[in-house]
Amino acid sequence: MNGYTHMVIGGLCGGLPIALSIAERKLGFNIGGHLVYPFIGALPAIIGALGPDIDMPNSKAGKRLRSFLKAAMTLSGIGVLLLSIYIGVTGARFFDVLIPCAIFFGLSCCTTLFITMAKHRRETHSGLVLLILFMPNLYMLRFAQKGLFTGVLLSLWAGFCLGWLSHLLADTFNKKGVPWLYPFSKKYFRLAGFVTGTEGERLFRNFCIVLFVVIYAAIILIRIL
Ligand SMILES: [Zn+2]
């Protein structure tokens, strides 16, 4: 599926919890003592829906993330170098700045290496990567202090993960399919054979829009009636 289709389907999936919140007449849902706000998660769901295609250098997500990573690597790398020289020369104890800077540099290097080595529709389209991305939510639910800040952070990241999930589901209807169980299995799962950028994909996208509108209406009507 192309980027536009993924953004539409990501937005539609992000609309599901919103429909639920309208039906329940609640701004936020209590999950494990934290308030999660569906409205905040809608935009990250659209962004997350582009996420798995970072493995394509020419995709929207690929281009933006690569430029961001390049800037992050350069800035944090310069930061680590200058701080190390400064600490070496003056003996100042700036480790509380140097260590986070070095971790950020290491993470941006690892992510760059990962997306450069990733084959299209393989590593980033694995259910395992989605599971790893979802982990910060579980961590926050379990350990983070309850409050507005955590609630907003949870809403943003849960929305992003929902968008990422929508991408994998949408690609499952694509001709190539999705390696949900990679690296444990190299099998590509698919439910249909739509080819990216074709009339078939346009029909699939329109069908999803109608289907989701019906689901939203059903969710809201069931609660009201
Ligand atoms: Zn994809």
CSV table of C-alpha atoms and ligand atoms in Angstrom, one decimal:
chain,number,residue,atom,x,y,z
A,1,MET,CA,0.0,0.0,0.0
A,2,ASN,CA,1.2,3.5,-0.6
A,3,GLY,CA,1.8,6.2,2.1
A,4,TYR,CA,-1.5,7.9,1.5
A,5,THR,CA,-3.5,4.7,2.0
A,6,HIS,CA,-1.5,3.9,5.2
A,7,MET,CA,-2.2,7.4,6.6
A,8,VAL,CA,-5.9,7.1,5.9
A,9,ILE,CA,-6.1,3.6,7.5
A,10,GLY,CA,-4.0,4.8,10.4
A,11,GLY,CA,-6.3,7.7,11.0
A,12,LEU,CA,-9.3,5.5,10.7
A,13,CYS,CA,-7.9,3.1,13.4
A,14,GLY,CA,-7.1,6.1,15.6
A,15,GLY,CA,-10.7,7.1,15.2
A,16,LEU,CA,-11.9,3.8,16.9
A,17,PRO,CA,-11.0,4.8,20.5
A,18,ILE,CA,-12.4,8.3,19.7
A,19,ALA,CA,-15.7,6.8,18.7
A,20,LEU,CA,-15.7,4.8,21.9
A,21,SER,CA,-14.9,7.9,24.0
A,22,ILE,CA,-17.8,9.8,22.3
A,23,ALA,CA,-20.1,6.9,23.0
A,24,GLU,CA,-19.0,6.8,26.6
A,25,ARG,CA,-19.0,10.6,26.8
A,26,LYS,CA,-15.5,10.4,28.4
A,27,LEU,CA,-12.4,12.4,27.4
A,28,GLY,CA,-10.1,9.8,28.7
A,29,PHE,CA,-10.2,6.1,29.7
A,30,ASN,CA,-8.8,4.7,33.0
A,31,ILE,CA,-6.2,2.1,32.2
A,32,GLY,CA,-4.3,0.7,35.2
A,33,GLY,CA,-4.9,4.0,37.1
A,34,HIS,CA,-3.7,6.1,34.2
A,35,LEU,CA,-6.0,8.3,32.1
A,36,VAL,CA,-5.4,7.7,28.4
A,37,TYR,CA,-6.9,10.2,25.9
A,38,PRO,CA,-8.0,8.9,22.5
A,39,PHE,CA,-8.1,12.4,20.9
A,40,ILE,CA,-4.4,12.9,21.6
A,41,GLY,CA,-3.5,9.5,20.0
A,42,ALA,CA,-5.2,10.3,16.6
A,43,LEU,CA,-2.3,12.2,15.0
A,44,PRO,CA,0.4,9.9,16.2
A,45,ALA,CA,-1.7,7.0,14.7
A,46,ILE,CA,-1.4,8.7,11.3
A,47,ILE,CA,2.4,9.2,11.8
A,48,GLY,CA,2.8,5.6,13.1
A,49,ALA,CA,1.0,4.3,10.1
A,50,LEU,CA,3.9,5.5,7.9
A,51,GLY,CA,6.6,4.1,10.4
A,52,PRO,CA,7.2,0.6,9.0
A,53,ASP,CA,8.1,2.0,5.6
A,54,ILE,CA,11.3,3.6,7.1
A,55,ASP,CA,13.0,0.7,5.4
A,56,MET,CA,12.4,2.4,2.0
A,57,PRO,CA,14.9,5.3,1.5
A,58,ASN,CA,12.4,7.0,-0.9
A,59,SER,CA,9.2,6.7,1.2
A,60,LYS,CA,7.9,9.7,3.2
A,61,ALA,CA,8.8,8.0,6.5
A,62,GLY,CA,12.2,6.9,5.2
A,63,LYS,CA,13.3,10.3,4.0
A,64,ARG,CA,12.2,12.2,7.1
A,65,LEU,CA,13.6,9.7,9.6
A,66,ARG,CA,16.9,9.4,7.8
A,67,SER,CA,17.4,13.2,7.9
A,68,PHE,CA,16.4,13.3,11.5
A,69,LEU,CA,18.8,10.5,12.4
A,70,LYS,CA,21.6,12.2,10.5
A,71,ALA,CA,21.1,15.4,12.4
A,72,ALA,CA,20.8,13.6,15.7
A,73,MET,CA,24.0,11.6,15.1
A,74,THR,CA,26.0,14.6,14.0
A,75,LEU,CA,24.8,16.8,16.9
A,76,SER,CA,25.2,14.2,19.7
A,77,GLY,CA,28.5,13.0,18.2
A,78,ILE,CA,29.9,16.6,18.2
A,79,GLY,CA,28.5,16.9,21.8
A,80,VAL,CA,30.3,13.7,23.0
A,81,LEU,CA,33.6,14.8,21.3
A,82,LEU,CA,33.6,18.3,22.8
A,83,LEU,CA,32.5,17.2,26.2
A,84,SER,CA,35.2,14.5,26.3
A,85,ILE,CA,37.9,17.0,25.3
A,86,TYR,CA,36.6,19.5,27.9
A,87,ILE,CA,36.5,16.8,30.7
A,88,GLY,CA,40.0,15.6,29.6
A,89,VAL,CA,41.5,19.1,29.7
A,90,THR,CA,39.8,20.6,32.7
A,91,GLY,CA,39.0,17.5,34.8
A,92,ALA,CA,35.4,18.8,35.2
A,93,ARG,CA,32.8,16.2,36.2
A,94,PHE,CA,30.3,16.6,33.4
A,95,PHE,CA,29.4,12.9,33.2
A,96,ASP,CA,25.7,13.5,33.9
A,97,VAL,CA,25.6,15.4,30.6
A,98,LEU,CA,28.1,13.2,28.7
A,99,ILE,CA,26.4,9.9,29.5
A,100,PRO,CA,22.9,10.8,28.1
A,101,CYS,CA,24.6,12.4,25.1
A,102,ALA,CA,26.6,9.2,24.5
A,103,ILE,CA,23.5,7.0,24.9
A,104,PHE,CA,21.6,9.2,22.4
A,105,PHE,CA,24.5,9.0,20.0
A,106,GLY,CA,24.6,5.2,20.4
A,107,LEU,CA,20.9,4.8,19.9
A,108,SER,CA,20.8,7.0,16.7
A,109,CYS,CA,23.8,5.0,15.3
A,110,CYS,CA,22.1,1.6,16.1
A,111,THR,CA,18.7,2.8,14.6
A,112,THR,CA,20.5,4.1,11.4
A,113,LEU,CA,22.4,0.8,11.1
A,114,PHE,CA,19.1,-1.2,11.6
A,115,ILE,CA,17.1,0.7,9.0
A,116,THR,CA,20.0,0.7,6.5
A,117,MET,CA,20.4,-3.1,6.8
A,118,ALA,CA,16.6,-3.8,6.9
A,119,LYS,CA,15.2,-5.3,3.8
A,120,HIS,CA,11.9,-3.8,2.5
A,121,ARG,CA,8.9,-5.3,4.2
A,122,ARG,CA,10.9,-7.5,6.5
A,123,GLU,CA,12.4,-6.4,9.8
A,124,THR,CA,10.2,-3.3,10.3
A,125,HIS,CA,7.1,-5.3,9.3
A,126,SER,CA,7.7,-7.9,11.9
A,127,GLY,CA,5.3,-8.4,14.7
A,128,LEU,CA,8.3,-8.6,17.1
A,129,VAL,CA,9.4,-5.0,16.3
A,130,LEU,CA,5.8,-3.9,17.0
A,131,LEU,CA,5.9,-5.7,20.3
A,132,ILE,CA,9.3,-4.0,21.2
A,133,LEU,CA,7.8,-0.6,20.3
A,134,PHE,CA,4.8,-1.3,22.5
A,135,MET,CA,7.0,-2.1,25.6
A,136,PRO,CA,7.4,1.6,26.7
A,137,ASN,CA,3.6,1.6,27.2
A,138,LEU,CA,3.7,-1.4,29.5
A,139,TYR,CA,6.6,0.2,31.4
A,140,MET,CA,4.7,3.4,31.8
A,141,LEU,CA,1.6,1.6,32.9
A,142,ARG,CA,3.5,-0.3,35.5
A,143,PHE,CA,6.2,2.1,36.8
A,144,ALA,CA,5.4,5.7,35.8
A,145,GLN,CA,4.0,8.2,38.2
A,146,LYS,CA,0.3,8.7,37.6
A,147,GLY,CA,-0.6,12.2,36.3
A,148,LEU,CA,-1.4,14.3,33.3
A,149,PHE,CA,2.1,14.1,31.8
A,150,THR,CA,2.2,10.2,31.9
A,151,GLY,CA,-1.4,10.1,30.5
A,152,VAL,CA,-0.5,12.3,27.6
A,153,LEU,CA,2.8,10.4,26.9
A,154,LEU,CA,0.8,7.1,27.0
A,155,SER,CA,-1.8,8.4,24.7
A,156,LEU,CA,0.8,9.6,22.2
A,157,TRP,CA,2.8,6.4,22.2
A,158,ALA,CA,-0.2,4.1,22.2
A,159,GLY,CA,-1.6,6.1,19.2
A,160,PHE,CA,1.7,5.7,17.4
A,161,CYS,CA,1.8,1.9,18.0
A,162,LEU,CA,-1.9,1.6,16.9
A,163,GLY,CA,-0.9,3.4,13.6
A,164,TRP,CA,2.1,1.0,13.2
A,165,LEU,CA,-0.2,-2.0,13.8
A,166,SER,CA,-2.6,-0.6,11.2
A,167,HIS,CA,0.2,-0.5,8.6
A,168,LEU,CA,1.0,-4.2,9.2
A,169,LEU,CA,-2.7,-5.1,8.9
A,170,ALA,CA,-3.1,-3.1,5.7
A,171,ASP,CA,0.0,-4.6,4.1
A,172,THR,CA,-1.4,-8.0,4.9
A,173,PHE,CA,-3.9,-7.3,2.2
A,174,ASN,CA,-1.1,-6.5,-0.2
A,175,LYS,CA,0.3,-8.9,-2.8
A,176,LYS,CA,3.6,-9.5,-0.9
A,177,GLY,CA,2.0,-9.8,2.5
A,178,VAL,CA,3.7,-9.3,5.9
A,179,PRO,CA,6.3,-11.5,7.8
A,180,TRP,CA,4.4,-11.2,11.1
A,181,LEU,CA,6.6,-13.8,12.8
A,182,TYR,CA,10.1,-12.7,11.4
A,183,PRO,CA,12.8,-13.7,12.5
A,184,PHE,CA,11.2,-16.8,13.9
A,185,SER,CA,9.6,-17.6,10.5
A,186,LYS,CA,10.2,-16.1,7.1
A,187,LYS,CA,6.7,-16.8,6.0
A,188,TYR,CA,4.8,-13.8,4.5
A,189,PHE,CA,1.1,-13.8,5.6
A,190,ARG,CA,-1.4,-12.3,3.2
A,191,LEU,CA,-5.2,-12.1,3.0
A,192,ALA,CA,-5.6,-10.6,-0.5
A,193,GLY,CA,-3.5,-9.6,-3.4
A,194,PHE,CA,-3.8,-5.8,-3.9
A,195,VAL,CA,-0.8,-4.2,-5.7
A,196,THR,CA,0.5,-0.9,-4.5
A,197,GLY,CA,-0.7,2.2,-6.4
A,198,THR,CA,-3.3,0.4,-8.4
A,199,GLU,CA,-7.1,0.8,-8.8
A,200,GLY,CA,-7.5,-2.2,-6.5
A,201,GLU,CA,-5.7,-0.3,-3.7
A,202,ARG,CA,-7.9,2.7,-4.2
A,203,LEU,CA,-11.0,0.5,-3.9
A,204,PHE,CA,-9.6,-1.1,-0.8
A,205,ARG,CA,-9.0,2.3,0.8
A,206,ASN,CA,-12.5,3.5,0.0
A,207,PHE,CA,-13.9,0.2,1.3
A,208,CYS,CA,-12.0,0.8,4.6
A,209,ILE,CA,-13.4,4.3,4.9
A,210,VAL,CA,-17.0,3.1,4.5
A,211,LEU,CA,-16.4,0.1,6.9
A,212,PHE,CA,-14.9,2.3,9.6
A,213,VAL,CA,-17.6,4.9,9.4
A,214,VAL,CA,-20.2,2.1,9.8
A,215,ILE,CA,-18.2,0.8,12.8
A,216,TYR,CA,-18.0,4.3,14.4
A,217,ALA,CA,-21.8,4.7,13.9
A,218,ALA,CA,-22.4,1.2,15.4
A,219,ILE,CA,-20.2,1.9,18.5
A,220,ILE,CA,-21.9,5.2,19.2
A,221,LEU,CA,-25.5,4.0,18.4
A,222,ILE,CA,-25.2,0.8,20.5
A,223,ARG,CA,-24.2,2.9,23.5
A,224,ILE,CA,-27.0,5.5,23.0
A,225,LEU,CA,-29.9,3.0,22.3
B,1,ZN,ZN,4.8,-1.4,4.4
